[in-house]
mmCIF file of N, CA, C and O in Angstrom:
data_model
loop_
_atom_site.group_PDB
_atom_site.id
_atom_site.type_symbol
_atom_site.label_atom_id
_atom_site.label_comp_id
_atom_site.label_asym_id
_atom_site.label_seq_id
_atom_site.Cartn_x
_atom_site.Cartn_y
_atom_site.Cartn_z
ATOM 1 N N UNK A 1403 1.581 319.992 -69.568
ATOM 2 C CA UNK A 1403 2.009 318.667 -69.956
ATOM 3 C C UNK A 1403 2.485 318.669 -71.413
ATOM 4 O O UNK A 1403 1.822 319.352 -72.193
ATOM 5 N N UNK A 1404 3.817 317.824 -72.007
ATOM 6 C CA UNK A 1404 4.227 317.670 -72.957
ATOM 7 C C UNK A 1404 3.399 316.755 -73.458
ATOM 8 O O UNK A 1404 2.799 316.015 -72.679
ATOM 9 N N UNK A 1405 3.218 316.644 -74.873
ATOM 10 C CA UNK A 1405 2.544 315.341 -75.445
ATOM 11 C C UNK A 1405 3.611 315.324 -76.596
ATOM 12 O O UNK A 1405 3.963 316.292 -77.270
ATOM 13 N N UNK A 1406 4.207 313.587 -76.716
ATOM 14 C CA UNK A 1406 4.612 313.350 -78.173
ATOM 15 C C UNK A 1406 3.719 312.852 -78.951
ATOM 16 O O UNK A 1406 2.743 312.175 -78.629
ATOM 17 N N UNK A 1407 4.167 313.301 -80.342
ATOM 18 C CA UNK A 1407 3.272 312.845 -81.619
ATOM 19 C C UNK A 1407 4.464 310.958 -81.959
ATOM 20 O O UNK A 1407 5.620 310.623 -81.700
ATOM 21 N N UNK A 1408 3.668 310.514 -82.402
ATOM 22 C CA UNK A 1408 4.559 308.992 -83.156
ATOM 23 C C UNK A 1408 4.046 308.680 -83.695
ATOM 24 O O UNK A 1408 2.849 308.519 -83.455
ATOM 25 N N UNK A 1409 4.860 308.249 -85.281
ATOM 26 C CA UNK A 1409 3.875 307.789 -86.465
ATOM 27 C C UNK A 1409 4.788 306.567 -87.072
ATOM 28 O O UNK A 1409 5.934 306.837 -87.431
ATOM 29 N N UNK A 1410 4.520 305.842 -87.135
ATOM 30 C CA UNK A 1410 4.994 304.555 -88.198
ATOM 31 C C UNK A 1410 5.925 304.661 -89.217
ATOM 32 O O UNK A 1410 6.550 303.714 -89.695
ATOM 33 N N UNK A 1411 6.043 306.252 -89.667
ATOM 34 C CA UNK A 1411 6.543 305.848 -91.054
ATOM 35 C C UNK A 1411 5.262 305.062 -92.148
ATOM 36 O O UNK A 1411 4.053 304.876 -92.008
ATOM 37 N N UNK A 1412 6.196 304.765 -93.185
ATOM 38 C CA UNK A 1412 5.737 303.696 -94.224
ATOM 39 C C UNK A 1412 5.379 302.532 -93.856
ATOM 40 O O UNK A 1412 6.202 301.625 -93.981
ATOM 41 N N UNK A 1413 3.977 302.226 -93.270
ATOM 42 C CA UNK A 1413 3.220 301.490 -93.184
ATOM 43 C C UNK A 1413 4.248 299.848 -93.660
ATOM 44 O O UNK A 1413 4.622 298.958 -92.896
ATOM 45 N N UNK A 1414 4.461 299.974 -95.263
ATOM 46 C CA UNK A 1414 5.597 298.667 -95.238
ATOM 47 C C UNK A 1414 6.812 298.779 -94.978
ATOM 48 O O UNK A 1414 7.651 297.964 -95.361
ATOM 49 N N UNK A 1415 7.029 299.652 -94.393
ATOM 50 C CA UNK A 1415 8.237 299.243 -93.971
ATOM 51 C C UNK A 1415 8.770 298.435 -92.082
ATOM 52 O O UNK A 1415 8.071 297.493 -91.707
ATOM 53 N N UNK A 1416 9.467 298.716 -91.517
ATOM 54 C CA UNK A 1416 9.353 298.357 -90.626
ATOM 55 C C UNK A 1416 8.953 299.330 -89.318
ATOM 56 O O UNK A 1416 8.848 299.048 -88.124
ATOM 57 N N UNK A 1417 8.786 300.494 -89.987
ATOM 58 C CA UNK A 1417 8.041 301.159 -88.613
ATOM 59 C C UNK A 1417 7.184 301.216 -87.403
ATOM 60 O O UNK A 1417 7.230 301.663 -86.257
ATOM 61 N N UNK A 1418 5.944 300.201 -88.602
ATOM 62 C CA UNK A 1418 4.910 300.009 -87.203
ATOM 63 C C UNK A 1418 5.046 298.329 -86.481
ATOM 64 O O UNK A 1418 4.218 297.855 -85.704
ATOM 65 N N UNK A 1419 6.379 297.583 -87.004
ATOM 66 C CA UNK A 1419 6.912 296.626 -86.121
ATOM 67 C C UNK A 1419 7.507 297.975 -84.670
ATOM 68 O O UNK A 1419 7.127 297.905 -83.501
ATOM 69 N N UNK A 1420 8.278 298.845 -85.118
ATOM 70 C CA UNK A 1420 9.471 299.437 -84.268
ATOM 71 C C UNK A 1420 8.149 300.469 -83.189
ATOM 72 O O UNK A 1420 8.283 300.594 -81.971
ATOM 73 N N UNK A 1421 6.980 301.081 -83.976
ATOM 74 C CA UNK A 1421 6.061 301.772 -83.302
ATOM 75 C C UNK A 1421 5.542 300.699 -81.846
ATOM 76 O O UNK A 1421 5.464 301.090 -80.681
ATOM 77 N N UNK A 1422 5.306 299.586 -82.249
ATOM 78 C CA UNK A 1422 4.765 298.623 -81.574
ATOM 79 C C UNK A 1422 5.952 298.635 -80.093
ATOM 80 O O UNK A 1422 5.842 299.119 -78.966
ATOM 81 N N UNK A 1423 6.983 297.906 -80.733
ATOM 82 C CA UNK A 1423 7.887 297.842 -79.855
ATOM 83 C C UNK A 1423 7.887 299.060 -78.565
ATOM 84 O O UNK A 1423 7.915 298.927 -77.342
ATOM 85 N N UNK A 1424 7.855 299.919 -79.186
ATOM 86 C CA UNK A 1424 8.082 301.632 -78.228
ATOM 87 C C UNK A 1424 7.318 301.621 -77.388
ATOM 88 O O UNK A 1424 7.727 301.498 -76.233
ATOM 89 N N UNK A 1425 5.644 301.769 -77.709
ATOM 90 C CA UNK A 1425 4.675 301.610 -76.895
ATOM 91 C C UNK A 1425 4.372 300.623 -76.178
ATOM 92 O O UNK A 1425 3.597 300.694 -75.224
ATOM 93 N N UNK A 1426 5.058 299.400 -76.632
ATOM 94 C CA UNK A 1426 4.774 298.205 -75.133
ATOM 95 C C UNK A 1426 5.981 298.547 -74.414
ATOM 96 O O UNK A 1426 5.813 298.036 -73.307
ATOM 97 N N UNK A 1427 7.383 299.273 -74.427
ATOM 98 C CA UNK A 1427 8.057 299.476 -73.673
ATOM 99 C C UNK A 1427 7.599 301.099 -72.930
ATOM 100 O O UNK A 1427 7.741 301.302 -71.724
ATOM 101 N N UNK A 1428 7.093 302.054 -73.810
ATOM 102 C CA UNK A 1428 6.454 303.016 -72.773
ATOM 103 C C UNK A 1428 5.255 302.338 -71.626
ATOM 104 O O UNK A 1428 5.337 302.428 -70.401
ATOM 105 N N UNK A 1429 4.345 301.773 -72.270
ATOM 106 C CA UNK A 1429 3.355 301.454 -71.123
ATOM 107 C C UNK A 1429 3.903 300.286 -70.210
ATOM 108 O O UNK A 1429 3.399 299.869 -69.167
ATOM 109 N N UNK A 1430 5.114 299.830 -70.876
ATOM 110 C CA UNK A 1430 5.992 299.072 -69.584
ATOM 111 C C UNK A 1430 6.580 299.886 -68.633
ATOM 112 O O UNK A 1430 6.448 299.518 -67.466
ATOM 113 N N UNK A 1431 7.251 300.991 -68.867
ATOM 114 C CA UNK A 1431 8.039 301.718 -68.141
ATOM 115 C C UNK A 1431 7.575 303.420 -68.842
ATOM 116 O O UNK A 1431 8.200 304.147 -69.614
ATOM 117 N N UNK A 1432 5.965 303.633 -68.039
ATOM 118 C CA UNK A 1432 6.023 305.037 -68.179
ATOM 119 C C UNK A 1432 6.519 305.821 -67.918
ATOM 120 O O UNK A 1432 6.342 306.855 -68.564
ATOM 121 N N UNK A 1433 7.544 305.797 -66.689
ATOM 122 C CA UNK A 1433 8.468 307.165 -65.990
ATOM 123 C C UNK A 1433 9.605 307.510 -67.233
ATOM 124 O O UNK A 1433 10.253 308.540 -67.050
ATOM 125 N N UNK A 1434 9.834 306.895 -68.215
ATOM 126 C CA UNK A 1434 10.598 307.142 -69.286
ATOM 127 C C UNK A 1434 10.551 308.323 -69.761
ATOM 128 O O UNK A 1434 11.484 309.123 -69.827
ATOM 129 N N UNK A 1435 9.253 308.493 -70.171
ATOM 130 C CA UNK A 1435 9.108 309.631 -70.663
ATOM 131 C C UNK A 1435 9.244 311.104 -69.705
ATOM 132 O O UNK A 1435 8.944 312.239 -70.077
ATOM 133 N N UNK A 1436 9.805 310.679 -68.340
ATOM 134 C CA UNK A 1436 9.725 311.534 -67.340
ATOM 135 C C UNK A 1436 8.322 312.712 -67.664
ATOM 136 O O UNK A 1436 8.349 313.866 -68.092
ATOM 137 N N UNK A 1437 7.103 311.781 -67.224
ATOM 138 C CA UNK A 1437 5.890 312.851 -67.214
ATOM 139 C C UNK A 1437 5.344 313.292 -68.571
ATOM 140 O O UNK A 1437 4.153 313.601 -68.604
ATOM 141 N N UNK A 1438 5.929 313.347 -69.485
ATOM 142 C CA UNK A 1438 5.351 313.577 -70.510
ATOM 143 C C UNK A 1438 4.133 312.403 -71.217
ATOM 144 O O UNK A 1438 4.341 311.249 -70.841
ATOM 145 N N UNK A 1439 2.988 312.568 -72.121
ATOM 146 C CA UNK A 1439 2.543 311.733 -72.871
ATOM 147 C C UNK A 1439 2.661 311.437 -74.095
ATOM 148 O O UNK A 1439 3.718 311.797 -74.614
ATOM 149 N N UNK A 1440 1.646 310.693 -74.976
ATOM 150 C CA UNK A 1440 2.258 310.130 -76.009
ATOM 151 C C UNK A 1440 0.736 309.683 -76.400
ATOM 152 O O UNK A 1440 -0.089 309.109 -75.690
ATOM 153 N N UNK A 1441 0.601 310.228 -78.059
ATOM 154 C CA UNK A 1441 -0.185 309.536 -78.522
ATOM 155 C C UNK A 1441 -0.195 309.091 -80.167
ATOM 156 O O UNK A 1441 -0.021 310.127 -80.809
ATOM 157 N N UNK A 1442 -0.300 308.229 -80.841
ATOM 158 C CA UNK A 1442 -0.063 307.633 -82.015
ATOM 159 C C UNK A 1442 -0.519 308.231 -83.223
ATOM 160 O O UNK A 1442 -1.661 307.782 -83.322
ATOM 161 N N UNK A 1443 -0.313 308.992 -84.227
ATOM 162 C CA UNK A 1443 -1.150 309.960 -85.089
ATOM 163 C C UNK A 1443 -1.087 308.462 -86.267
ATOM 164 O O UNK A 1443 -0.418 307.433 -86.174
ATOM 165 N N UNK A 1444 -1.862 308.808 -87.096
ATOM 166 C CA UNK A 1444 -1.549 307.824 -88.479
ATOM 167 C C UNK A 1444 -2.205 306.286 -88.296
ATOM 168 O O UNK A 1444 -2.025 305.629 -87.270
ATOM 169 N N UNK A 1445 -2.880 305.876 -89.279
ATOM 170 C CA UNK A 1445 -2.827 304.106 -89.217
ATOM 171 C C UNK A 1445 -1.752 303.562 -88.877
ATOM 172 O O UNK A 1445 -0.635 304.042 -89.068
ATOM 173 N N UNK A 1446 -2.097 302.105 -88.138
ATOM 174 C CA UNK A 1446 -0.540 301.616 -87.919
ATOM 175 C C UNK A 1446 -0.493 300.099 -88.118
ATOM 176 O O UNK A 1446 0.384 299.315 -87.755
ATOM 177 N N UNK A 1447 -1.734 299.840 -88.835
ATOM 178 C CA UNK A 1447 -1.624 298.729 -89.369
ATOM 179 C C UNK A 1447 -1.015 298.096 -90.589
ATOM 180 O O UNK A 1447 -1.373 298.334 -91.743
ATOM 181 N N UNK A 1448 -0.056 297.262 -90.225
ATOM 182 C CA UNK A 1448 0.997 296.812 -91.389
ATOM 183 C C UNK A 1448 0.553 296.357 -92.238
ATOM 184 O O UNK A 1448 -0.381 295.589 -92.005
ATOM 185 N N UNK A 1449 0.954 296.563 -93.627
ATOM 186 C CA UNK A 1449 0.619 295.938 -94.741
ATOM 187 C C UNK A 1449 1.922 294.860 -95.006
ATOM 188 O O UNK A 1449 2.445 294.144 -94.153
ATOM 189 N N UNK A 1450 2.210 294.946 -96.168
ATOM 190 C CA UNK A 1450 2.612 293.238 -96.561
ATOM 191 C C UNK A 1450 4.351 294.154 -96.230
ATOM 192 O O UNK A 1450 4.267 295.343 -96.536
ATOM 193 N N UNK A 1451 5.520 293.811 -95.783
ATOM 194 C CA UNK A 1451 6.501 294.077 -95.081
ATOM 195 C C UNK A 1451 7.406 293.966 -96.389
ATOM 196 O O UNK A 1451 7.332 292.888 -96.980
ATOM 197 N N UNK A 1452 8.554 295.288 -97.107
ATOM 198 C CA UNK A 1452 9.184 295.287 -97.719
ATOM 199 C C UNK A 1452 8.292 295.435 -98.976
ATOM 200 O O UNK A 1452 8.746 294.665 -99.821
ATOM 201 N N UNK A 1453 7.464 295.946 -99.346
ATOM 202 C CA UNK A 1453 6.308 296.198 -100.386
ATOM 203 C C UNK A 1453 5.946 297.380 -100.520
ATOM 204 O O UNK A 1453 4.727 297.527 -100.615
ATOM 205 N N UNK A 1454 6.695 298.476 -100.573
ATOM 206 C CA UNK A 1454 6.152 299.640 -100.390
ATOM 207 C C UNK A 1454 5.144 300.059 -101.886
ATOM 208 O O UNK A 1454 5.351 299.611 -103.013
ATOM 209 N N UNK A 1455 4.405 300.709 -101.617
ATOM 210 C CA UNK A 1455 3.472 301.476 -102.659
ATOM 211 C C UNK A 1455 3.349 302.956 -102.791
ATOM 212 O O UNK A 1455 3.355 303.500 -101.687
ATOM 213 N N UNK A 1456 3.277 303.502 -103.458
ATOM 214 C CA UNK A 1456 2.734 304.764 -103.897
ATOM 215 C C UNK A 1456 1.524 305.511 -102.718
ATOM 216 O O UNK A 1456 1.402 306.585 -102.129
ATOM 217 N N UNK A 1457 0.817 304.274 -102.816
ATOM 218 C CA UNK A 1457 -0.443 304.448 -101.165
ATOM 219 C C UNK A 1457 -0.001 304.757 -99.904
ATOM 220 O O UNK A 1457 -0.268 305.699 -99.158
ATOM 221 N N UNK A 1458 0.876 303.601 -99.767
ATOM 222 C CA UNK A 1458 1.735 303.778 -98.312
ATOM 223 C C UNK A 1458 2.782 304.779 -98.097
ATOM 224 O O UNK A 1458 3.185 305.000 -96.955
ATOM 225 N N UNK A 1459 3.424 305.631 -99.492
ATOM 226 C CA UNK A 1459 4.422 306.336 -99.347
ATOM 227 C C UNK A 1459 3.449 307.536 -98.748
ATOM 228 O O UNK A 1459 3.567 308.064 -97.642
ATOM 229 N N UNK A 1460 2.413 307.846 -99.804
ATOM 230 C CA UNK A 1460 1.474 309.398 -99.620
ATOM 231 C C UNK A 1460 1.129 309.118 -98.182
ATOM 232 O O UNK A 1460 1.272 310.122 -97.483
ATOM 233 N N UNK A 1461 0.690 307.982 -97.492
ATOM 234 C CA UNK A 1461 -0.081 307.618 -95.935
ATOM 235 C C UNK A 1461 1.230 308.238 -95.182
ATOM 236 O O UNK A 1461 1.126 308.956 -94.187
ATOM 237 N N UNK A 1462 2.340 307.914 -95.709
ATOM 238 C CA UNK A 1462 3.112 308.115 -94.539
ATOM 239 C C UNK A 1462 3.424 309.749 -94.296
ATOM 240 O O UNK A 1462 3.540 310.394 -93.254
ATOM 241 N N UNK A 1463 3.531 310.226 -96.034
ATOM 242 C CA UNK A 1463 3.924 311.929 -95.796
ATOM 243 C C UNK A 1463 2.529 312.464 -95.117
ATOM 244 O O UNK A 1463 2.474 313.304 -94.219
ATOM 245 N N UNK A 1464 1.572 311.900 -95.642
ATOM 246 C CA UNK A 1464 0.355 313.057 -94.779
ATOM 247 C C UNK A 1464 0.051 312.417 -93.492
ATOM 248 O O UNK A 1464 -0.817 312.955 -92.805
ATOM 249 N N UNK A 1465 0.522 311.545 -93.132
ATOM 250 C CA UNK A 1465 0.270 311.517 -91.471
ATOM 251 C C UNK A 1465 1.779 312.172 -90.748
ATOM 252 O O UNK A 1465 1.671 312.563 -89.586
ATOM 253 N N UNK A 1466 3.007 312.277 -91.347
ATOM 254 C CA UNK A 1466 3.948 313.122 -90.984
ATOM 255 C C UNK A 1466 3.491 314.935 -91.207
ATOM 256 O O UNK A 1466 3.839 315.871 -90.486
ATOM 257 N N UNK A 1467 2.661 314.974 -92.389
ATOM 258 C CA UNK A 1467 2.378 316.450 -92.363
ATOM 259 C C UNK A 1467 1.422 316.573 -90.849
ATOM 260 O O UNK A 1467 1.636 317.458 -90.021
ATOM 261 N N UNK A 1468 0.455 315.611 -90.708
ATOM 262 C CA UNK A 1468 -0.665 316.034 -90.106
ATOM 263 C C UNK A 1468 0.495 315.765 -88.635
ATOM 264 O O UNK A 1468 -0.009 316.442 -87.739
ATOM 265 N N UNK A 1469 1.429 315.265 -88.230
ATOM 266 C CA UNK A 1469 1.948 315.465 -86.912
ATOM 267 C C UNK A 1469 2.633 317.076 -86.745
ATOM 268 O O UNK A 1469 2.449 317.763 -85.740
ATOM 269 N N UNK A 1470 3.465 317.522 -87.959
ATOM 270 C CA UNK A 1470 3.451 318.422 -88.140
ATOM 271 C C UNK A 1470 2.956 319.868 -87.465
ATOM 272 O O UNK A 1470 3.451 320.778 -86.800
ATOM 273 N N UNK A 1471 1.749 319.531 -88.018
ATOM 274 C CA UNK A 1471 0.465 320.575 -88.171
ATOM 275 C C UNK A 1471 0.015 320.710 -87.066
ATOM 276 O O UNK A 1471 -0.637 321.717 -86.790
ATOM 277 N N UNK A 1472 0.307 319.495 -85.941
ATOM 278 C CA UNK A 1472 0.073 319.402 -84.631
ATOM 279 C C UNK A 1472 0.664 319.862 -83.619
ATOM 280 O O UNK A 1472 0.147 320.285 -82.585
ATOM 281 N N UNK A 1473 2.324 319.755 -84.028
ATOM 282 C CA UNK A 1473 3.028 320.196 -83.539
ATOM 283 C C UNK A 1473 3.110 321.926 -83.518
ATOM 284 O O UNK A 1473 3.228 322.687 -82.558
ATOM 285 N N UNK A 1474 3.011 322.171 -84.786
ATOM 286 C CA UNK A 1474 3.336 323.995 -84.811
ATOM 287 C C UNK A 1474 1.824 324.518 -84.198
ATOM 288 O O UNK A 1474 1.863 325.673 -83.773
ATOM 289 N N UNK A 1475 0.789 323.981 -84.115
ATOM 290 C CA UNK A 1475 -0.629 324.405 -83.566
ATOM 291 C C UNK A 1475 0.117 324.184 -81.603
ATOM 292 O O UNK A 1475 -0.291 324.963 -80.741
ATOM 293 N N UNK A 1476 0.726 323.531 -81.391
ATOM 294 C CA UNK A 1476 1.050 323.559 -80.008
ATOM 295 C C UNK A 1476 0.279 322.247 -79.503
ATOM 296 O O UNK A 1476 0.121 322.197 -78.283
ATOM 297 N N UNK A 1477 -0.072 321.503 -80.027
ATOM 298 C CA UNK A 1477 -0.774 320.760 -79.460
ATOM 299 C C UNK A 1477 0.060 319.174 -79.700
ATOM 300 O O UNK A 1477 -0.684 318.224 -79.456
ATOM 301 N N UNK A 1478 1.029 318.916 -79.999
ATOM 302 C CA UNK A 1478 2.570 318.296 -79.486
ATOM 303 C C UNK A 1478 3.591 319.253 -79.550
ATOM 304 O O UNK A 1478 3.780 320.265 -80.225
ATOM 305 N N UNK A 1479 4.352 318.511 -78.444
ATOM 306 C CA UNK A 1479 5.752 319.108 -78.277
ATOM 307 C C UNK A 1479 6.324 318.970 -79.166
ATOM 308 O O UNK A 1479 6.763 319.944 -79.778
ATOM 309 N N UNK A 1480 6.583 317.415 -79.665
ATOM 310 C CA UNK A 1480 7.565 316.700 -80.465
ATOM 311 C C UNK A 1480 6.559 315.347 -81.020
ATOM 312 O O UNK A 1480 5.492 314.810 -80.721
ATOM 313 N N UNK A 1481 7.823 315.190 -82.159
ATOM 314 C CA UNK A 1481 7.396 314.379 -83.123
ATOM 315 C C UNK A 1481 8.218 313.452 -83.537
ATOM 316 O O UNK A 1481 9.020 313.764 -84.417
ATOM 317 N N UNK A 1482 8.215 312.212 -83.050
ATOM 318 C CA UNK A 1482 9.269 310.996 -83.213
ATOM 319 C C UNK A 1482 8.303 310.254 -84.465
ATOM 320 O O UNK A 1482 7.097 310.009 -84.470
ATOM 321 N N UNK A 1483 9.617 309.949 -85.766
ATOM 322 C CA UNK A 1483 8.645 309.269 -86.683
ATOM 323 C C UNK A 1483 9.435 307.876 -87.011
ATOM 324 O O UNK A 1483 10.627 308.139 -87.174
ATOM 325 N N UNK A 1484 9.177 306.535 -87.155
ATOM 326 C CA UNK A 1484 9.306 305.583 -87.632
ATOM 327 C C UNK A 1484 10.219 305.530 -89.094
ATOM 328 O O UNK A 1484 10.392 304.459 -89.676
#
């Protein structure tokens, strides 16, 4: 089985509006992914929208490293990021 990694991006930005979106349309229409799964790496709770910080920039590179790290360990296929 394939598994994708998905991460938000920058917390303020609009990623984890667009993360949201994805996953109510995957668990609307799972055959999308033709068989593959999917699971969410990273916080994905929004902070204040168009506010980015120094906090939220580092959240976003180390939850992109840590999909990463997941990916080359074999344990995702792929890595769609926000």
């Amino acid at each position: 089985d394939f598994l994708i990694g998905l991460t938000a991006g920058d917390r303020a930005g609009v990623g984890p509006e667009v993360l949201a979106a994805v996953v109510k349309r995957l668990e609307a229409e799972p055959a999308l992914l033709r068989g593959c799964g999917w699971k969410i790496i990273g916080e994905v709770t929004a902070v204040a929208p168009g506010d980015p910080t120094r906090a939220t920039a580092r959240e976003a590179i180390e939850t992109l490293e840590e999909a990463v790290a997941q990916a080359m360990k074999g344990t995702l296929a792929a890595v769609v990021t926000g």
